[in-house]
């Protein structure tokens, strides 16, 4: 059964600190379970959102906990859509090429795996860069309920 | 840093060092593990078991810690073996094919036996 998410509790704000990741995962995981996902799927959806937020905190907000961003959850036709909205420099994570993992392991490479986890877990990833200086960048991560 | 969300217990089994990790291993806590393994490598300890029995979460930041040291310890004749992973934590390793590079075993006994071979 697909529950109706409470529209008043469908978003949280966080600061540019990795200490915020745990509360983001708890929020997303709980909402995914409520939506009807199995525990392992909810775990992995929370992981994908953690990866998106970790990249944002590190690369765009430079661990500045005076900066804020919002994680918002929507539903549409059996799809759970998680939006990460920020006011940093625009960067489309989908522009990162997919790594060849055999090559990655052979050369003992490091980093760059967060985007790959997002790709593996989610069904659709879209990025809408801010169109004006006061608007927000929006990264949308979508997972269909099987 | 909130220490209670991630802890590391150190044990020695002969010349093998075991790190039992507990809690959440993410971008916030990964530096603690990186520093713990880095200290062992600096001390010349190259046979390392990381026991995951009480680890509830790992993200790519955690996976990255193992990539930092695996080449060095193997060049010195050692290894980092990963033991007793919960199924949900294993799925994160499996998503990216990490079992291709790392030996993931059922428990510490199996890891010790692998070092003895």
GROMACS .gro file of C-alpha atoms in nm:
model
  263
    1UNK     CA    1   0.000   0.000   0.000
    2UNK     CA    2   0.130   0.343  -0.084
    3UNK     CA    3   0.092   0.585   0.201
    4UNK     CA    4   0.022   0.952   0.145
    5UNK     CA    5   0.319   1.147   0.268
    6UNK     CA    6   0.246   1.432   0.501
    7UNK     CA    7   0.304   1.742   0.292
    8UNK     CA    8   0.403   1.943   0.601
    9UNK     CA    9   0.677   1.699   0.695
   10UNK     CA   10   0.815   1.625   0.352
   11UNK     CA   11   1.131   1.829   0.373
   12UNK     CA   12   1.422   1.904   0.602
   13UNK     CA   13   1.693   2.161   0.589
   14UNK     CA   14   2.056   2.088   0.665
   15UNK     CA   15   2.381   2.279   0.691
   16UNK     CA   16   2.705   2.224   0.502
   17UNK     CA   17   2.842   1.980   0.757
   18UNK     CA   18   2.890   1.605   0.723
   19UNK     CA   19   2.747   1.576   1.077
   20UNK     CA   20   2.408   1.638   0.909
   21UNK     CA   21   2.424   1.322   0.695
   22UNK     CA   22   2.283   1.092   0.961
   23UNK     CA   23   1.964   1.295   1.008
   24UNK     CA   24   1.920   1.319   0.629
   25UNK     CA   25   1.950   0.939   0.595
   26UNK     CA   26   1.704   0.884   0.880
   27UNK     CA   27   1.454   1.121   0.720
   28UNK     CA   28   1.484   0.975   0.370
   29UNK     CA   29   1.488   0.613   0.491
   30UNK     CA   30   1.177   0.664   0.704
   31UNK     CA   31   0.990   0.835   0.418
   32UNK     CA   32   1.089   0.558   0.174
   33UNK     CA   33   0.958   0.291   0.414
   34UNK     CA   34   0.636   0.487   0.460
   35UNK     CA   35   0.601   0.508   0.083
   36UNK     CA   36   0.610   0.127   0.068
   37UNK     CA   37   0.969   0.034  -0.014
   38UNK     CA   38   1.127  -0.276   0.140
   39UNK     CA   39   1.386  -0.211   0.410
   40UNK     CA   40   1.684  -0.284   0.183
   41UNK     CA   41   1.551  -0.047  -0.085
   42UNK     CA   42   1.489   0.226   0.174
   43UNK     CA   43   1.846   0.172   0.300
   44UNK     CA   44   1.988   0.211  -0.051
   45UNK     CA   45   1.772   0.515  -0.136
   46UNK     CA   46   1.900   0.683   0.183
   47UNK     CA   47   2.254   0.586   0.070
   48UNK     CA   48   2.206   0.749  -0.273
   49UNK     CA   49   2.082   1.070  -0.108
   50UNK     CA   50   2.375   1.059   0.139
   51UNK     CA   51   2.613   1.043  -0.160
   52UNK     CA   52   2.445   1.343  -0.328
   53UNK     CA   53   2.457   1.546  -0.004
   54UNK     CA   54   2.816   1.440   0.079
   55UNK     CA   55   2.931   1.567  -0.261
   56UNK     CA   56   2.738   1.891  -0.216
   57UNK     CA   57   2.876   1.953   0.135
   58UNK     CA   58   3.234   1.880   0.032
   59UNK     CA   59   3.268   2.013  -0.320
   60UNK     CA   60   3.015   2.298  -0.335
   61UNK     CA   61   2.977   2.416   0.027
   62UNK     CA   62   3.337   2.329   0.127
   63UNK     CA   63   3.217   2.203   0.466
   64UNK     CA   64   3.085   2.548   0.557
   65UNK     CA   65   2.812   2.491   0.814
   66UNK     CA   66   2.680   2.842   0.765
   67UNK     CA   67   2.548   2.728   0.426
   68UNK     CA   68   2.211   2.556   0.401
   69UNK     CA   69   2.037   2.317   0.166
   70UNK     CA   70   1.704   2.139   0.159
   71UNK     CA   71   1.607   1.776   0.101
   72UNK     CA   72   1.247   1.745  -0.012
   73UNK     CA   73   1.039   1.437  -0.086
   74UNK     CA   74   0.761   1.418  -0.343
   75UNK     CA   75   0.559   1.131  -0.483
   76UNK     CA   76   0.417   1.086  -0.829
   77UNK     CA   77   0.242   0.780  -0.969
   78UNK     CA   78   0.428   0.518  -0.768
   79UNK     CA   79   0.755   0.708  -0.784
   80UNK     CA   80   0.939   0.853  -0.489
   81UNK     CA   81   1.125   1.169  -0.588
   82UNK     CA   82   1.390   1.313  -0.359
   83UNK     CA   83   1.505   1.664  -0.441
   84UNK     CA   84   1.826   1.813  -0.307
   85UNK     CA   85   1.809   2.191  -0.343
   86UNK     CA   86   2.111   2.413  -0.290
   87UNK     CA   87   2.238   2.762  -0.365
   88UNK     CA   88   2.597   2.671  -0.446
   89UNK     CA   89   2.773   2.678  -0.782
   90UNK     CA   90   2.585   2.465  -1.034
   91UNK     CA   91   2.734   2.123  -1.094
   92UNK     CA   92   2.559   1.840  -1.270
   93UNK     CA   93   2.675   1.514  -1.110
   94UNK     CA   94   2.559   1.329  -1.420
   95UNK     CA   95   2.841   1.500  -1.611
   96UNK     CA   96   3.083   1.271  -1.421
   97UNK     CA   97   3.164   0.982  -1.656
   98UNK     CA   98   3.086   0.629  -1.541
   99UNK     CA   99   3.404   0.462  -1.414
  100UNK     CA  100   3.524   0.129  -1.551
  101UNK     CA  101   3.540  -0.056  -1.219
  102UNK     CA  102   3.790  -0.319  -1.338
  103UNK     CA  103   4.026  -0.039  -1.437
  104UNK     CA  104   3.945   0.143  -1.112
  105UNK     CA  105   4.050  -0.157  -0.902
  106UNK     CA  106   4.349  -0.242  -1.118
  107UNK     CA  107   4.491   0.106  -1.073
  108UNK     CA  108   4.380   0.139  -0.708
  109UNK     CA  109   4.198   0.461  -0.786
  110UNK     CA  110   4.028   0.668  -0.517
  111UNK     CA  111   3.713   0.878  -0.492
  112UNK     CA  112   3.441   0.950  -0.743
  113UNK     CA  113   3.221   0.655  -0.647
  114UNK     CA  114   2.930   0.847  -0.492
  115UNK     CA  115   2.778   0.937  -0.828
  116UNK     CA  116   2.814   0.576  -0.941
  117UNK     CA  117   2.622   0.458  -0.632
  118UNK     CA  118   2.348   0.712  -0.713
  119UNK     CA  119   2.328   0.572  -1.068
  120UNK     CA  120   2.315   0.211  -0.949
  121UNK     CA  121   2.043   0.270  -0.690
  122UNK     CA  122   1.808   0.522  -0.849
  123UNK     CA  123   1.593   0.480  -1.161
  124UNK     CA  124   1.624   0.839  -1.279
  125UNK     CA  125   1.852   1.131  -1.192
  126UNK     CA  126   1.786   1.480  -1.321
  127UNK     CA  127   1.967   1.806  -1.255
  128UNK     CA  128   1.822   2.150  -1.300
  129UNK     CA  129   2.079   2.428  -1.249
  130UNK     CA  130   1.963   2.755  -1.093
  131UNK     CA  131   1.846   2.993  -1.367
  132UNK     CA  132   1.904   3.309  -1.164
  133UNK     CA  133   2.139   3.411  -0.886
  134UNK     CA  134   1.862   3.380  -0.626
  135UNK     CA  135   1.723   3.048  -0.749
  136UNK     CA  136   1.827   2.701  -0.631
  137UNK     CA  137   1.995   2.413  -0.811
  138UNK     CA  138   1.770   2.108  -0.796
  139UNK     CA  139   1.898   1.751  -0.811
  140UNK     CA  140   1.608   1.505  -0.842
  141UNK     CA  141   1.658   1.139  -0.756
  142UNK     CA  142   1.368   0.913  -0.855
  143UNK     CA  143   1.294   0.553  -0.756
  144UNK     CA  144   0.992   0.358  -0.878
  145UNK     CA  145   0.806   0.129  -0.641
  146UNK     CA  146   0.831  -0.209  -0.813
  147UNK     CA  147   3.266   1.501   1.560
  148UNK     CA  148   3.013   1.272   1.724
  149UNK     CA  149   3.228   0.985   1.846
  150UNK     CA  150   2.937   0.773   1.968
  151UNK     CA  151   2.809   0.714   1.613
  152UNK     CA  152   3.127   0.537   1.508
  153UNK     CA  153   3.376   0.354   1.724
  154UNK     CA  154   3.680   0.135   1.661
  155UNK     CA  155   3.805  -0.140   1.895
  156UNK     CA  156   4.160  -0.264   1.848
  157UNK     CA  157   4.264  -0.627   1.901
  158UNK     CA  158   4.579  -0.823   1.823
  159UNK     CA  159   4.590  -1.185   1.715
  160UNK     CA  160   4.962  -1.265   1.688
  161UNK     CA  161   5.097  -1.039   1.415
  162UNK     CA  162   4.748  -0.971   1.284
  163UNK     CA  163   4.569  -0.652   1.386
  164UNK     CA  164   4.191  -0.652   1.406
  165UNK     CA  165   3.981  -0.338   1.399
  166UNK     CA  166   3.621  -0.397   1.506
  167UNK     CA  167   3.413  -0.110   1.371
  168UNK     CA  168   3.072  -0.013   1.503
  169UNK     CA  169   2.800   0.230   1.398
  170UNK     CA  170   2.792   0.441   1.082
  171UNK     CA  171   3.083   0.478   0.841
  172UNK     CA  172   3.011   0.782   0.624
  173UNK     CA  173   3.182   1.101   0.505
  174UNK     CA  174   3.168   1.227   0.864
  175UNK     CA  175   3.330   0.928   1.033
  176UNK     CA  176   3.553   0.783   0.756
  177UNK     CA  177   3.853   1.000   0.859
  178UNK     CA  178   3.862   0.814   1.195
  179UNK     CA  179   3.904   0.478   1.022
  180UNK     CA  180   4.150   0.620   0.771
  181UNK     CA  181   4.364   0.745   1.056
  182UNK     CA  182   4.339   0.413   1.249
  183UNK     CA  183   4.446   0.203   0.949
  184UNK     CA  184   4.710   0.462   0.857
  185UNK     CA  185   4.863   0.432   1.207
  186UNK     CA  186   4.882   0.052   1.176
  187UNK     CA  187   5.050   0.075   0.836
  188UNK     CA  188   5.301   0.329   0.972
  189UNK     CA  189   5.379   0.092   1.259
  190UNK     CA  190   5.463  -0.174   1.003
  191UNK     CA  191   5.146  -0.378   1.060
  192UNK     CA  192   5.032  -0.510   0.724
  193UNK     CA  193   4.801  -0.793   0.817
  194UNK     CA  194   4.475  -0.626   0.905
  195UNK     CA  195   4.127  -0.761   0.964
  196UNK     CA  196   3.837  -0.516   0.975
  197UNK     CA  197   3.543  -0.674   1.154
  198UNK     CA  198   3.208  -0.533   1.040
  199UNK     CA  199   2.979  -0.728   1.277
  200UNK     CA  200   2.850  -0.412   1.445
  201UNK     CA  201   2.863  -0.178   1.147
  202UNK     CA  202   2.517  -0.067   1.037
  203UNK     CA  203   2.598   0.165   0.749
  204UNK     CA  204   2.867   0.244   0.496
  205UNK     CA  205   2.880   0.496   0.211
  206UNK     CA  206   3.138   0.549  -0.064
  207UNK     CA  207   3.347   0.757   0.179
  208UNK     CA  208   3.388   0.440   0.386
  209UNK     CA  209   3.467   0.225   0.082
  210UNK     CA  210   3.729   0.482  -0.014
  211UNK     CA  211   3.925   0.426   0.308
  212UNK     CA  212   4.007   0.071   0.201
  213UNK     CA  213   4.122   0.190  -0.142
  214UNK     CA  214   4.372   0.424   0.027
  215UNK     CA  215   4.575   0.144   0.188
  216UNK     CA  216   4.512  -0.179   0.001
  217UNK     CA  217   4.792  -0.134  -0.252
  218UNK     CA  218   5.052  -0.046   0.016
  219UNK     CA  219   4.973  -0.338   0.248
  220UNK     CA  220   4.968  -0.590  -0.039
  221UNK     CA  221   5.303  -0.465  -0.169
  222UNK     CA  222   5.441  -0.537   0.179
  223UNK     CA  223   5.300  -0.889   0.180
  224UNK     CA  224   4.993  -0.812   0.390
  225UNK     CA  225   4.626  -0.753   0.323
  226UNK     CA  226   4.312  -0.591   0.459
  227UNK     CA  227   4.050  -0.860   0.498
  228UNK     CA  228   3.691  -0.769   0.572
  229UNK     CA  229   3.486  -0.996   0.797
  230UNK     CA  230   3.133  -1.053   0.933
  231UNK     CA  231   2.953  -0.798   0.718
  232UNK     CA  232   2.578  -0.753   0.763
  233UNK     CA  233   2.391  -0.826   0.438
  234UNK     CA  234   2.277  -0.466   0.388
  235UNK     CA  235   2.635  -0.338   0.429
  236UNK     CA  236   2.757  -0.606   0.186
  237UNK     CA  237   2.510  -0.477  -0.076
  238UNK     CA  238   2.700  -0.145  -0.082
  239UNK     CA  239   3.031  -0.325  -0.153
  240UNK     CA  240   2.856  -0.542  -0.408
  241UNK     CA  241   2.690  -0.249  -0.594
  242UNK     CA  242   3.029  -0.133  -0.721
  243UNK     CA  243   3.202  -0.470  -0.752
  244UNK     CA  244   3.428  -0.434  -0.448
  245UNK     CA  245   3.430  -0.812  -0.384
  246UNK     CA  246   3.648  -0.823  -0.699
  247UNK     CA  247   3.930  -0.652  -0.510
  248UNK     CA  248   3.872  -0.730  -0.142
  249UNK     CA  249   3.851  -1.059   0.039
  250UNK     CA  250   3.524  -1.053   0.232
  251UNK     CA  251   3.495  -1.346   0.471
  252UNK     CA  252   3.239  -1.487   0.710
  253UNK     CA  253   3.426  -1.428   1.035
  254UNK     CA  254   3.764  -1.348   1.191
  255UNK     CA  255   3.860  -1.718   1.207
  256UNK     CA  256   3.826  -1.741   0.830
  257UNK     CA  257   4.030  -1.423   0.789
  258UNK     CA  258   4.306  -1.555   1.017
  259UNK     CA  259   4.310  -1.883   0.825
  260UNK     CA  260   4.348  -1.691   0.497
  261UNK     CA  261   4.649  -1.506   0.640
  262UNK     CA  262   4.802  -1.840   0.749
  263UNK     CA  263   4.777  -1.988   0.399
   0.00000   0.00000   0.00000
